[in-house]
Amino acid sequence: MQETVDFISEFLPEIPGVAIILGSGLGGLVNELEGQVSIPYEKIPQFPVSTVEGHSGQLIFGYLNKLPVLAMSGRFHYYEGYSLNEVVFPVRVMKLLGIERLIVTNAAGGLNPEFEAGDLMLIEDIISLMPDNPLRGKNEDNLGPRFPDMSEPFDLGWTEKAKNIAKDMNIDLRTGVYVGLQGPKLETKAEIRYLRIIGGDAVGMSTVSEIIAAHHMGMKVIAFSVITNESIPKVKKEFTHQEVVEVANRAGEKLVRLVKGIV
Ligand SMILES: O=P(O)(O)O[C@@H]1C[C@H](O)[C@@H](CO)O1
């Protein structure tokens, strides 16, 4: 990690105040960054390389409303074959670079019957159904405690502010619980009923491990889902990843405005 931190530090004009992980199709935020410095993942020592369509694979430093931020354009998913330790590696590096705040975004299926494709959801809690945990193994005590409390994974002051900013911007912001599954298969109807029964409002294949790792290190975290599809569609139709990316691109525009406001 130190090798990676030293390498990235050379490119940063200053320590970013916020890191932002851009989910599928949410790359529009990149166009808002001024004074960009981009570092392709394949140039960064020890960094994994992104393989999913809609994830371009670079770390981008830039100024959003004059605040220095570091955007991760392209994230790593467990279903790509990475271990959860690899999935959260960039988050740990961000913290070691001195970044204290993290905004996580994703594209997700809506489990809550009141949600529609194109809605934005503030994630208020998570359920990790990943088959592993990024904290398994020897604990690095300099990163965080062996048994981190997870009763409040998100920064409450920040989430309250986000709700108010959304209201001021006339952005309808849903709230709910995000369930993280390993993927890459989509859910069966019975699994969807189960996920709803256990308290899920949205389901996806990322985010939960990043939040666990960031909270472990004491970062202030906030997270959003773009609801790209209804998990049990009102009309019978097949799920396509292309559609996820398209809806995320369209609805992502609202999220870009909101994230800019929050920053
Ligand atoms: O990185 P995110 O969570 O936005 O990507 C979502 C989840 C899967 O990678 C994929 C499924 O369509 O999009």
PDB file of C-alpha atoms and ligand atoms in Angstrom:
ATOM      1  CA  MET A   1       0.000   0.000   0.000  1.00  0.00           C
ATOM      2  CA  GLN A   2       2.810   2.410   0.858  1.00  0.00           C
ATOM      3  CA  GLU A   3       4.371   1.902  -2.575  1.00  0.00           C
ATOM      4  CA  THR A   4       1.026   2.789  -4.190  1.00  0.00           C
ATOM      5  CA  VAL A   5       0.506   5.793  -1.906  1.00  0.00           C
ATOM      6  CA  ASP A   6       4.004   7.123  -2.680  1.00  0.00           C
ATOM      7  CA  PHE A   7       3.402   6.696  -6.425  1.00  0.00           C
ATOM      8  CA  ILE A   8       0.008   8.471  -6.446  1.00  0.00           C
ATOM      9  CA  SER A   9       1.224  11.282  -4.143  1.00  0.00           C
ATOM     10  CA  GLU A  10       3.691  12.349  -6.842  1.00  0.00           C
ATOM     11  CA  PHE A  11       0.739  13.217  -9.130  1.00  0.00           C
ATOM     12  CA  LEU A  12      -1.421  15.106  -6.623  1.00  0.00           C
ATOM     13  CA  PRO A  13      -1.055  18.903  -6.487  1.00  0.00           C
ATOM     14  CA  GLU A  14      -2.656  18.749  -3.016  1.00  0.00           C
ATOM     15  CA  ILE A  15      -4.417  16.295  -0.691  1.00  0.00           C
ATOM     16  CA  PRO A  16      -8.015  15.865  -1.894  1.00  0.00           C
ATOM     17  CA  GLY A  17     -10.733  16.682   0.634  1.00  0.00           C
ATOM     18  CA  VAL A  18     -13.081  13.991  -0.711  1.00  0.00           C
ATOM     19  CA  ALA A  19     -12.748  10.752  -2.651  1.00  0.00           C
ATOM     20  CA  ILE A  20     -15.618   9.675  -4.908  1.00  0.00           C
ATOM     21  CA  ILE A  21     -16.176   6.156  -6.241  1.00  0.00           C
ATOM     22  CA  LEU A  22     -18.127   6.340  -9.503  1.00  0.00           C
ATOM     23  CA  GLY A  23     -20.482   3.404 -10.117  1.00  0.00           C
ATOM     24  CA  SER A  24     -21.622   2.018 -13.492  1.00  0.00           C
ATOM     25  CA  GLY A  25     -22.564   4.767 -15.919  1.00  0.00           C
ATOM     26  CA  LEU A  26     -21.904   7.579 -13.429  1.00  0.00           C
ATOM     27  CA  GLY A  27     -18.780   8.764 -15.167  1.00  0.00           C
ATOM     28  CA  GLY A  28     -20.502  12.101 -16.049  1.00  0.00           C
ATOM     29  CA  LEU A  29     -19.027  13.574 -12.900  1.00  0.00           C
ATOM     30  CA  VAL A  30     -15.620  13.438 -14.514  1.00  0.00           C
ATOM     31  CA  ASN A  31     -16.680  16.176 -16.988  1.00  0.00           C
ATOM     32  CA  GLU A  32     -17.262  18.481 -14.009  1.00  0.00           C
ATOM     33  CA  LEU A  33     -13.715  18.200 -12.700  1.00  0.00           C
ATOM     34  CA  GLU A  34     -11.401  21.105 -13.461  1.00  0.00           C
ATOM     35  CA  GLY A  35      -7.621  20.929 -13.658  1.00  0.00           C
ATOM     36  CA  GLN A  36      -7.655  17.182 -14.132  1.00  0.00           C
ATOM     37  CA  VAL A  37      -4.749  14.847 -13.526  1.00  0.00           C
ATOM     38  CA  SER A  38      -5.548  11.271 -14.622  1.00  0.00           C
ATOM     39  CA  ILE A  39      -3.668   8.148 -13.651  1.00  0.00           C
ATOM     40  CA  PRO A  40      -4.689   4.948 -15.512  1.00  0.00           C
ATOM     41  CA  TYR A  41      -4.957   1.999 -13.140  1.00  0.00           C
ATOM     42  CA  GLU A  42      -2.504  -0.079 -15.143  1.00  0.00           C
ATOM     43  CA  LYS A  43       0.243   2.473 -14.375  1.00  0.00           C
ATOM     44  CA  ILE A  44      -0.318   2.334 -10.605  1.00  0.00           C
ATOM     45  CA  PRO A  45       1.824  -0.229  -8.772  1.00  0.00           C
ATOM     46  CA  GLN A  46      -0.212  -2.938  -7.012  1.00  0.00           C
ATOM     47  CA  PHE A  47      -3.521  -1.605  -8.377  1.00  0.00           C
ATOM     48  CA  PRO A  48      -6.060  -4.080  -9.789  1.00  0.00           C
ATOM     49  CA  VAL A  49      -7.407  -3.393 -13.328  1.00  0.00           C
ATOM     50  CA  SER A  50     -11.134  -2.892 -14.031  1.00  0.00           C
ATOM     51  CA  THR A  51     -12.805  -5.252 -16.525  1.00  0.00           C
ATOM     52  CA  VAL A  52     -16.497  -4.173 -16.601  1.00  0.00           C
ATOM     53  CA  GLU A  53     -18.174  -2.187 -19.382  1.00  0.00           C
ATOM     54  CA  GLY A  54     -19.061   1.286 -18.071  1.00  0.00           C
ATOM     55  CA  HIS A  55     -15.981   1.340 -15.792  1.00  0.00           C
ATOM     56  CA  SER A  56     -13.100   3.122 -17.472  1.00  0.00           C
ATOM     57  CA  GLY A  57     -10.268   2.451 -15.015  1.00  0.00           C
ATOM     58  CA  GLN A  58      -8.519   5.607 -13.918  1.00  0.00           C
ATOM     59  CA  LEU A  59      -7.949   7.689 -10.854  1.00  0.00           C
ATOM     60  CA  ILE A  60      -8.747  11.320 -11.583  1.00  0.00           C
ATOM     61  CA  PHE A  61      -7.688  14.249  -9.439  1.00  0.00           C
ATOM     62  CA  GLY A  62      -9.556  17.500 -10.091  1.00  0.00           C
ATOM     63  CA  TYR A  63     -11.389  20.442  -8.581  1.00  0.00           C
ATOM     64  CA  LEU A  64     -15.150  20.276  -8.013  1.00  0.00           C
ATOM     65  CA  ASN A  65     -16.494  23.671  -6.964  1.00  0.00           C
ATOM     66  CA  LYS A  66     -12.862  24.545  -6.215  1.00  0.00           C
ATOM     67  CA  LEU A  67     -12.495  21.672  -3.737  1.00  0.00           C
ATOM     68  CA  PRO A  68      -9.775  19.128  -4.592  1.00  0.00           C
ATOM     69  CA  VAL A  69     -11.307  15.664  -5.057  1.00  0.00           C
ATOM     70  CA  LEU A  70     -10.050  12.263  -6.177  1.00  0.00           C
ATOM     71  CA  ALA A  71     -12.479  10.295  -8.355  1.00  0.00           C
ATOM     72  CA  MET A  72     -12.188   6.584  -8.886  1.00  0.00           C
ATOM     73  CA  SER A  73     -13.530   6.099 -12.388  1.00  0.00           C
ATOM     74  CA  GLY A  74     -14.077   2.353 -12.463  1.00  0.00           C
ATOM     75  CA  ARG A  75     -14.237   0.156  -9.387  1.00  0.00           C
ATOM     76  CA  PHE A  76     -13.412  -3.469  -8.684  1.00  0.00           C
ATOM     77  CA  HIS A  77     -16.069  -6.091  -8.104  1.00  0.00           C
ATOM     78  CA  TYR A  78     -15.816  -9.425  -6.328  1.00  0.00           C
ATOM     79  CA  TYR A  79     -17.473 -11.117  -9.354  1.00  0.00           C
ATOM     80  CA  GLU A  80     -14.537 -10.081 -11.547  1.00  0.00           C
ATOM     81  CA  GLY A  81     -12.455 -12.535  -9.566  1.00  0.00           C
ATOM     82  CA  TYR A  82     -10.760 -10.161  -7.103  1.00  0.00           C
ATOM     83  CA  SER A  83     -10.598 -10.932  -3.404  1.00  0.00           C
ATOM     84  CA  LEU A  84     -12.408  -8.429  -1.182  1.00  0.00           C
ATOM     85  CA  ASN A  85      -8.977  -7.287   0.012  1.00  0.00           C
ATOM     86  CA  GLU A  86      -8.215  -6.333  -3.592  1.00  0.00           C
ATOM     87  CA  VAL A  87     -11.671  -4.774  -4.039  1.00  0.00           C
ATOM     88  CA  VAL A  88     -11.067  -2.369  -1.119  1.00  0.00           C
ATOM     89  CA  PHE A  89      -7.377  -1.744  -1.834  1.00  0.00           C
ATOM     90  CA  PRO A  90      -8.054   1.662  -3.490  1.00  0.00           C
ATOM     91  CA  VAL A  91     -10.188   2.772  -0.523  1.00  0.00           C
ATOM     92  CA  ARG A  92      -7.351   1.971   1.885  1.00  0.00           C
ATOM     93  CA  VAL A  93      -4.932   3.828  -0.345  1.00  0.00           C
ATOM     94  CA  MET A  94      -7.236   6.864  -0.364  1.00  0.00           C
ATOM     95  CA  LYS A  95      -7.237   6.971   3.422  1.00  0.00           C
ATOM     96  CA  LEU A  96      -3.447   6.576   3.554  1.00  0.00           C
ATOM     97  CA  LEU A  97      -3.166   9.466   1.077  1.00  0.00           C
ATOM     98  CA  GLY A  98      -4.817  11.564   3.794  1.00  0.00           C
ATOM     99  CA  ILE A  99      -8.372  11.665   2.376  1.00  0.00           C
ATOM    100  CA  GLU A 100     -10.894  11.686   5.228  1.00  0.00           C
ATOM    101  CA  ARG A 101     -14.213  11.647   3.347  1.00  0.00           C
ATOM    102  CA  LEU A 102     -15.623   9.165   0.859  1.00  0.00           C
ATOM    103  CA  ILE A 103     -18.677   9.326  -1.419  1.00  0.00           C
ATOM    104  CA  VAL A 104     -19.669   5.935  -2.845  1.00  0.00           C
ATOM    105  CA  THR A 105     -22.088   5.541  -5.780  1.00  0.00           C
ATOM    106  CA  ASN A 106     -23.528   2.559  -7.610  1.00  0.00           C
ATOM    107  CA  ALA A 107     -26.198   1.322  -9.978  1.00  0.00           C
ATOM    108  CA  ALA A 108     -28.680  -0.946  -8.219  1.00  0.00           C
ATOM    109  CA  GLY A 109     -31.927  -2.834  -8.686  1.00  0.00           C
ATOM    110  CA  GLY A 110     -34.927  -1.524  -6.765  1.00  0.00           C
ATOM    111  CA  LEU A 111     -36.463  -3.993  -4.288  1.00  0.00           C
ATOM    112  CA  ASN A 112     -38.798  -1.475  -2.683  1.00  0.00           C
ATOM    113  CA  PRO A 113     -42.032  -1.597  -4.719  1.00  0.00           C
ATOM    114  CA  GLU A 114     -42.351   2.188  -4.463  1.00  0.00           C
ATOM    115  CA  PHE A 115     -39.073   2.714  -6.326  1.00  0.00           C
ATOM    116  CA  GLU A 116     -38.878   3.263 -10.075  1.00  0.00           C
ATOM    117  CA  ALA A 117     -36.009   3.064 -12.544  1.00  0.00           C
ATOM    118  CA  GLY A 118     -34.250   6.434 -12.530  1.00  0.00           C
ATOM    119  CA  ASP A 119     -34.785   7.107  -8.791  1.00  0.00           C
ATOM    120  CA  LEU A 120     -31.894   8.156  -6.558  1.00  0.00           C
ATOM    121  CA  MET A 121     -31.478   6.522  -3.156  1.00  0.00           C
ATOM    122  CA  LEU A 122     -29.397   7.688  -0.221  1.00  0.00           C
ATOM    123  CA  ILE A 123     -28.054   4.506   1.385  1.00  0.00           C
ATOM    124  CA  GLU A 124     -28.902   4.655   5.082  1.00  0.00           C
ATOM    125  CA  ASP A 125     -27.690   1.159   5.960  1.00  0.00           C
ATOM    126  CA  ILE A 126     -26.215  -1.916   4.314  1.00  0.00           C
ATOM    127  CA  ILE A 127     -26.579  -5.679   4.421  1.00  0.00           C
ATOM    128  CA  SER A 128     -23.502  -7.499   3.204  1.00  0.00           C
ATOM    129  CA  LEU A 129     -24.317 -10.902   1.723  1.00  0.00           C
ATOM    130  CA  MET A 130     -20.863 -11.139   0.194  1.00  0.00           C
ATOM    131  CA  PRO A 131     -19.300 -14.567   0.793  1.00  0.00           C
ATOM    132  CA  ASP A 132     -16.310 -12.921   2.489  1.00  0.00           C
ATOM    133  CA  ASN A 133     -15.321  -9.796   4.379  1.00  0.00           C
ATOM    134  CA  PRO A 134     -12.484  -7.378   3.535  1.00  0.00           C
ATOM    135  CA  LEU A 135     -11.394  -7.418   7.202  1.00  0.00           C
ATOM    136  CA  ARG A 136     -10.816 -11.182   7.342  1.00  0.00           C
ATOM    137  CA  GLY A 137      -7.252 -12.140   8.206  1.00  0.00           C
ATOM    138  CA  LYS A 138      -4.659 -10.444  10.367  1.00  0.00           C
ATOM    139  CA  ASN A 139      -5.916  -7.019  11.433  1.00  0.00           C
ATOM    140  CA  GLU A 140      -3.712  -4.080  10.482  1.00  0.00           C
ATOM    141  CA  ASP A 141      -4.038  -2.179  13.761  1.00  0.00           C
ATOM    142  CA  ASN A 142      -2.699   1.009  12.183  1.00  0.00           C
ATOM    143  CA  LEU A 143      -5.720   0.978   9.837  1.00  0.00           C
ATOM    144  CA  GLY A 144      -8.464   0.298  12.378  1.00  0.00           C
ATOM    145  CA  PRO A 145      -9.731  -1.970  15.175  1.00  0.00           C
ATOM    146  CA  ARG A 146     -10.121  -5.760  14.973  1.00  0.00           C
ATOM    147  CA  PHE A 147     -13.876  -5.595  15.646  1.00  0.00           C
ATOM    148  CA  PRO A 148     -15.165  -2.319  14.225  1.00  0.00           C
ATOM    149  CA  ASP A 149     -18.618  -1.186  15.324  1.00  0.00           C
ATOM    150  CA  MET A 150     -20.909  -1.026  12.291  1.00  0.00           C
ATOM    151  CA  SER A 151     -24.077   0.328  13.913  1.00  0.00           C
ATOM    152  CA  GLU A 152     -23.594   3.686  12.129  1.00  0.00           C
ATOM    153  CA  PRO A 153     -21.572   3.085   8.950  1.00  0.00           C
ATOM    154  CA  PHE A 154     -22.485   6.478   7.492  1.00  0.00           C
ATOM    155  CA  ASP A 155     -21.716   9.937   8.765  1.00  0.00           C
ATOM    156  CA  LEU A 156     -25.026  11.187  10.135  1.00  0.00           C
ATOM    157  CA  GLY A 157     -24.189  14.885   9.906  1.00  0.00           C
ATOM    158  CA  TRP A 158     -23.226  14.433   6.276  1.00  0.00           C
ATOM    159  CA  THR A 159     -26.318  12.357   5.363  1.00  0.00           C
ATOM    160  CA  GLU A 160     -28.613  14.960   6.970  1.00  0.00           C
ATOM    161  CA  LYS A 161     -26.891  17.693   4.963  1.00  0.00           C
ATOM    162  CA  ALA A 162     -27.246  15.634   1.779  1.00  0.00           C
ATOM    163  CA  LYS A 163     -31.007  15.295   2.367  1.00  0.00           C
ATOM    164  CA  ASN A 164     -31.349  19.058   2.838  1.00  0.00           C
ATOM    165  CA  ILE A 165     -29.232  19.828  -0.220  1.00  0.00           C
ATOM    166  CA  ALA A 166     -31.364  17.423  -2.313  1.00  0.00           C
ATOM    167  CA  LYS A 167     -34.496  19.220  -1.068  1.00  0.00           C
ATOM    168  CA  ASP A 168     -33.027  22.631  -1.939  1.00  0.00           C
ATOM    169  CA  MET A 169     -32.136  21.338  -5.414  1.00  0.00           C
ATOM    170  CA  ASN A 170     -35.600  19.827  -5.938  1.00  0.00           C
ATOM    171  CA  ILE A 171     -34.077  16.377  -6.286  1.00  0.00           C
ATOM    172  CA  ASP A 172     -36.352  13.616  -5.061  1.00  0.00           C
ATOM    173  CA  LEU A 173     -34.078  11.507  -2.838  1.00  0.00           C
ATOM    174  CA  ARG A 174     -35.292   8.100  -1.663  1.00  0.00           C
ATOM    175  CA  THR A 175     -33.667   6.501   1.359  1.00  0.00           C
ATOM    176  CA  GLY A 176     -33.110   2.849   2.114  1.00  0.00           C
ATOM    177  CA  VAL A 177     -31.012  -0.226   2.750  1.00  0.00           C
ATOM    178  CA  TYR A 178     -28.610  -1.523   0.080  1.00  0.00           C
ATOM    179  CA  VAL A 179     -27.958  -5.262  -0.064  1.00  0.00           C
ATOM    180  CA  GLY A 180     -24.633  -6.297  -1.585  1.00  0.00           C
ATOM    181  CA  LEU A 181     -24.473  -9.687  -3.317  1.00  0.00           C
ATOM    182  CA  GLN A 182     -21.499 -11.332  -4.995  1.00  0.00           C
ATOM    183  CA  GLY A 183     -23.041 -11.469  -8.510  1.00  0.00           C
ATOM    184  CA  PRO A 184     -22.558 -11.645 -11.423  1.00  0.00           C
ATOM    185  CA  LYS A 185     -25.822 -13.531 -11.823  1.00  0.00           C
ATOM    186  CA  LEU A 186     -28.982 -11.548 -11.272  1.00  0.00           C
ATOM    187  CA  GLU A 187     -31.466 -12.519  -8.597  1.00  0.00           C
ATOM    188  CA  THR A 188     -34.177 -15.159  -8.928  1.00  0.00           C
ATOM    189  CA  LYS A 189     -37.732 -14.134  -8.026  1.00  0.00           C
ATOM    190  CA  ALA A 190     -37.501 -16.123  -4.785  1.00  0.00           C
ATOM    191  CA  GLU A 191     -34.210 -14.379  -3.904  1.00  0.00           C
ATOM    192  CA  ILE A 192     -35.822 -11.003  -4.545  1.00  0.00           C
ATOM    193  CA  ARG A 193     -38.696 -11.845  -2.178  1.00  0.00           C
ATOM    194  CA  TYR A 194     -36.119 -12.950   0.400  1.00  0.00           C
ATOM    195  CA  LEU A 195     -34.057  -9.743   0.028  1.00  0.00           C
ATOM    196  CA  ARG A 196     -37.198  -7.674   0.555  1.00  0.00           C
ATOM    197  CA  ILE A 197     -38.168  -9.710   3.647  1.00  0.00           C
ATOM    198  CA  ILE A 198     -34.748  -9.171   5.245  1.00  0.00           C
ATOM    199  CA  GLY A 199     -35.104  -5.404   4.810  1.00  0.00           C
ATOM    200  CA  GLY A 200     -33.508  -4.528   1.472  1.00  0.00           C
ATOM    201  CA  ASP A 201     -34.632  -1.564  -0.623  1.00  0.00           C
ATOM    202  CA  ALA A 202     -31.976  -1.880  -3.336  1.00  0.00           C
ATOM    203  CA  VAL A 203     -29.682  -4.689  -4.479  1.00  0.00           C
ATOM    204  CA  GLY A 204     -26.324  -4.564  -6.214  1.00  0.00           C
ATOM    205  CA  MET A 205     -22.907  -6.180  -6.540  1.00  0.00           C
ATOM    206  CA  SER A 206     -20.560  -3.613  -5.019  1.00  0.00           C
ATOM    207  CA  THR A 207     -20.296  -0.921  -2.319  1.00  0.00           C
ATOM    208  CA  VAL A 208     -20.743  -2.900   0.923  1.00  0.00           C
ATOM    209  CA  SER A 209     -17.102  -3.982   1.210  1.00  0.00           C
ATOM    210  CA  GLU A 210     -15.852  -0.483   0.368  1.00  0.00           C
ATOM    211  CA  ILE A 211     -18.049   0.918   3.120  1.00  0.00           C
ATOM    212  CA  ILE A 212     -16.849  -1.686   5.639  1.00  0.00           C
ATOM    213  CA  ALA A 213     -13.182  -0.918   4.830  1.00  0.00           C
ATOM    214  CA  ALA A 214     -13.692   2.864   4.889  1.00  0.00           C
ATOM    215  CA  HIS A 215     -15.604   2.760   8.185  1.00  0.00           C
ATOM    216  CA  HIS A 216     -12.945   0.459   9.662  1.00  0.00           C
ATOM    217  CA  MET A 217     -10.396   3.216   8.978  1.00  0.00           C
ATOM    218  CA  GLY A 218     -12.616   5.935  10.447  1.00  0.00           C
ATOM    219  CA  MET A 219     -13.428   7.673   7.154  1.00  0.00           C
ATOM    220  CA  LYS A 220     -16.603   9.735   6.963  1.00  0.00           C
ATOM    221  CA  VAL A 221     -18.749   7.976   4.377  1.00  0.00           C
ATOM    222  CA  ILE A 222     -21.920   8.706   2.426  1.00  0.00           C
ATOM    223  CA  ALA A 223     -23.366   6.552  -0.389  1.00  0.00           C
ATOM    224  CA  PHE A 224     -25.974   6.692  -3.141  1.00  0.00           C
ATOM    225  CA  SER A 225     -27.647   4.237  -5.508  1.00  0.00           C
ATOM    226  CA  VAL A 226     -29.105   5.058  -8.874  1.00  0.00           C
ATOM    227  CA  ILE A 227     -32.042   2.667  -9.214  1.00  0.00           C
ATOM    228  CA  THR A 228     -31.599   1.375 -12.755  1.00  0.00           C
ATOM    229  CA  ASN A 229     -34.283  -1.312 -12.811  1.00  0.00           C
ATOM    230  CA  GLU A 230     -37.121  -2.669 -10.738  1.00  0.00           C
ATOM    231  CA  SER A 231     -35.986  -6.019  -9.418  1.00  0.00           C
ATOM    232  CA  ILE A 232     -39.423  -7.543 -10.026  1.00  0.00           C
ATOM    233  CA  PRO A 233     -40.445  -5.588 -13.131  1.00  0.00           C
ATOM    234  CA  LYS A 234     -44.102  -4.499 -13.349  1.00  0.00           C
ATOM    235  CA  VAL A 235     -44.082  -5.741 -16.935  1.00  0.00           C
ATOM    236  CA  LYS A 236     -42.253  -8.975 -17.700  1.00  0.00           C
ATOM    237  CA  LYS A 237     -38.880  -8.257 -19.287  1.00  0.00           C
ATOM    238  CA  GLU A 238     -35.308  -9.424 -19.174  1.00  0.00           C
ATOM    239  CA  PHE A 239     -32.537  -7.575 -17.395  1.00  0.00           C
ATOM    240  CA  THR A 240     -29.675  -6.270 -19.529  1.00  0.00           C
ATOM    241  CA  HIS A 241     -26.491  -4.637 -18.317  1.00  0.00           C
ATOM    242  CA  GLN A 242     -26.740  -2.241 -21.273  1.00  0.00           C
ATOM    243  CA  GLU A 243     -30.002  -0.921 -19.843  1.00  0.00           C
ATOM    244  CA  VAL A 244     -28.391  -0.519 -16.424  1.00  0.00           C
ATOM    245  CA  VAL A 245     -25.651   1.626 -17.948  1.00  0.00           C
ATOM    246  CA  GLU A 246     -28.149   3.677 -19.995  1.00  0.00           C
ATOM    247  CA  VAL A 247     -30.471   4.417 -17.061  1.00  0.00           C
ATOM    248  CA  ALA A 248     -27.470   5.135 -14.820  1.00  0.00           C
ATOM    249  CA  ASN A 249     -26.158   7.589 -17.418  1.00  0.00           C
ATOM    250  CA  ARG A 250     -29.517   9.366 -17.639  1.00  0.00           C
ATOM    251  CA  ALA A 251     -30.399   9.421 -13.928  1.00  0.00           C
ATOM    252  CA  GLY A 252     -26.743   9.851 -13.031  1.00  0.00           C
ATOM    253  CA  GLU A 253     -27.052  13.455 -14.157  1.00  0.00           C
ATOM    254  CA  LYS A 254     -29.169  14.167 -11.024  1.00  0.00           C
ATOM    255  CA  LEU A 255     -26.596  12.433  -8.872  1.00  0.00           C
ATOM    256  CA  VAL A 256     -23.787  14.438 -10.435  1.00  0.00           C
ATOM    257  CA  ARG A 257     -25.619  17.673  -9.506  1.00  0.00           C
ATOM    258  CA  LEU A 258     -26.272  16.405  -6.005  1.00  0.00           C
ATOM    259  CA  VAL A 259     -22.690  15.251  -5.407  1.00  0.00           C
ATOM    260  CA  LYS A 260     -21.435  18.599  -6.657  1.00  0.00           C
ATOM    261  CA  GLY A 261     -23.767  20.342  -4.199  1.00  0.00           C
ATOM    262  CA  ILE A 262     -22.621  18.119  -1.350  1.00  0.00           C
ATOM    263  CA  VAL A 263     -18.938  18.719  -2.099  1.00  0.00           C
TER     264      VAL A 263
HETATM  265  O1  LIG B   1     -20.300  -0.773  -9.773  1.00  0.00           O
HETATM  266  P1  LIG B   1     -21.789  -0.820  -9.736  1.00  0.00           P
HETATM  267  O2  LIG B   1     -22.321  -1.380  -8.457  1.00  0.00           O
HETATM  268  O3  LIG B   1     -22.447   0.500 -10.080  1.00  0.00           O
HETATM  269  O4  LIG B   1     -22.202  -1.830 -10.916  1.00  0.00           O
HETATM  270  C1  LIG B   1     -23.493  -2.424 -11.050  1.00  0.00           C
HETATM  271  C2  LIG B   1     -23.469  -3.751 -10.374  1.00  0.00           C
HETATM  272  C3  LIG B   1     -22.865  -4.643 -11.418  1.00  0.00           C
HETATM  273  O5  LIG B   1     -21.494  -4.396 -11.603  1.00  0.00           O
HETATM  274  C4  LIG B   1     -23.501  -4.216 -12.603  1.00  0.00           C
HETATM  275  C5  LIG B   1     -24.761  -4.974 -12.826  1.00  0.00           C
HETATM  276  O6  LIG B   1     -25.451  -4.442 -13.904  1.00  0.00           O
HETATM  277  O7  LIG B   1     -23.768  -2.795 -12.378  1.00  0.00           O
END
